[in-house]
Coordinates of C-alpha atoms in Angstrom, one line a residue:
X1 CA 0.0 0.0 0.0
X2 CA 1.3 3.4 -0.9
X3 CA 1.7 6.0 1.9
X4 CA 0.0 9.3 2.2
X5 CA 0.0 12.3 4.5
X6 CA -3.4 13.4 5.8
X7 CA -3.8 17.2 6.2
X8 CA -6.6 18.0 8.7
X9 CA -7.6 21.6 8.2
X10 CA -9.2 23.9 10.8
X11 CA -12.5 23.8 8.8
X12 CA -12.8 20.1 9.5
X13 CA -12.0 18.9 6.0
X14 CA -9.1 16.4 5.5
X15 CA -7.1 16.1 2.3
X16 CA -4.5 13.4 1.5
X17 CA -1.2 14.0 -0.2
X18 CA 0.9 11.3 -1.8
X19 CA 4.1 10.6 0.2
X20 CA 5.7 7.3 -1.0
X21 CA 5.2 4.4 -3.4
X22 CA 4.7 0.8 -2.2
X23 CA 6.7 -2.0 -3.9
X24 CA 4.2 -2.7 -6.6
X25 CA 3.4 1.0 -7.2
X26 CA 7.1 1.8 -7.6
X27 CA 7.4 -0.6 -10.5
X28 CA 4.8 1.3 -12.6
X29 CA 5.4 4.7 -10.9
X30 CA 1.7 5.1 -10.1
X31 CA 0.2 5.3 -6.6
X32 CA -2.1 2.4 -5.8
X33 CA -5.7 3.1 -4.8
X34 CA -6.5 3.2 -1.1
X35 CA -3.2 3.4 0.7
X36 CA -2.0 3.9 4.2
X37 CA -1.9 7.2 6.1
X38 CA 1.7 7.6 7.1
X39 CA 1.1 10.7 9.3
X40 CA -1.7 13.1 10.0
X41 CA -0.8 16.8 10.1
X42 CA -3.0 19.4 11.7
X43 CA -3.2 22.6 9.5
X44 CA -3.8 26.0 11.0
X45 CA -5.8 27.3 8.0
X46 CA -9.0 26.2 6.1
X47 CA -8.8 24.1 3.0
X48 CA -8.7 25.6 -0.5
X49 CA -12.4 24.8 -1.1
X50 CA -13.5 26.6 2.0
X51 CA -11.1 29.5 1.3
X52 CA -12.6 29.9 -2.2
X53 CA -16.2 29.7 -0.8
X54 CA -15.5 32.4 1.8
X55 CA -13.8 34.6 -0.8
X56 CA -16.9 34.3 -3.1
X57 CA -19.2 35.2 -0.1
X58 CA -17.1 38.3 0.7
X59 CA -17.1 39.3 -3.0
X60 CA -20.9 39.1 -3.2
X61 CA -21.3 41.1 0.0
X62 CA -18.9 43.7 -1.3
X63 CA -20.8 44.0 -4.6
X64 CA -24.1 44.4 -2.7
X65 CA -22.8 47.3 -0.6
X66 CA -20.5 48.9 -3.2
X67 CA -23.1 51.4 -4.4
X68 CA -24.3 52.4 -1.0
X69 CA -22.6 55.4 0.7

């Protein structure tokens, strides 16, 4: 089984990042499906999906109040 890092973000989402091939995966240079979590890392920031969602929400709020003074 190939090894992965698990990044646990402050928003609660977890993403996996490839770390190392297993013996059979190394032969074809492709990570196998599934895999083993090598290490879990706690991240201080939200994931990219939540960051994009909050930026969109801020942009919509900014457009709604842009004409008001």
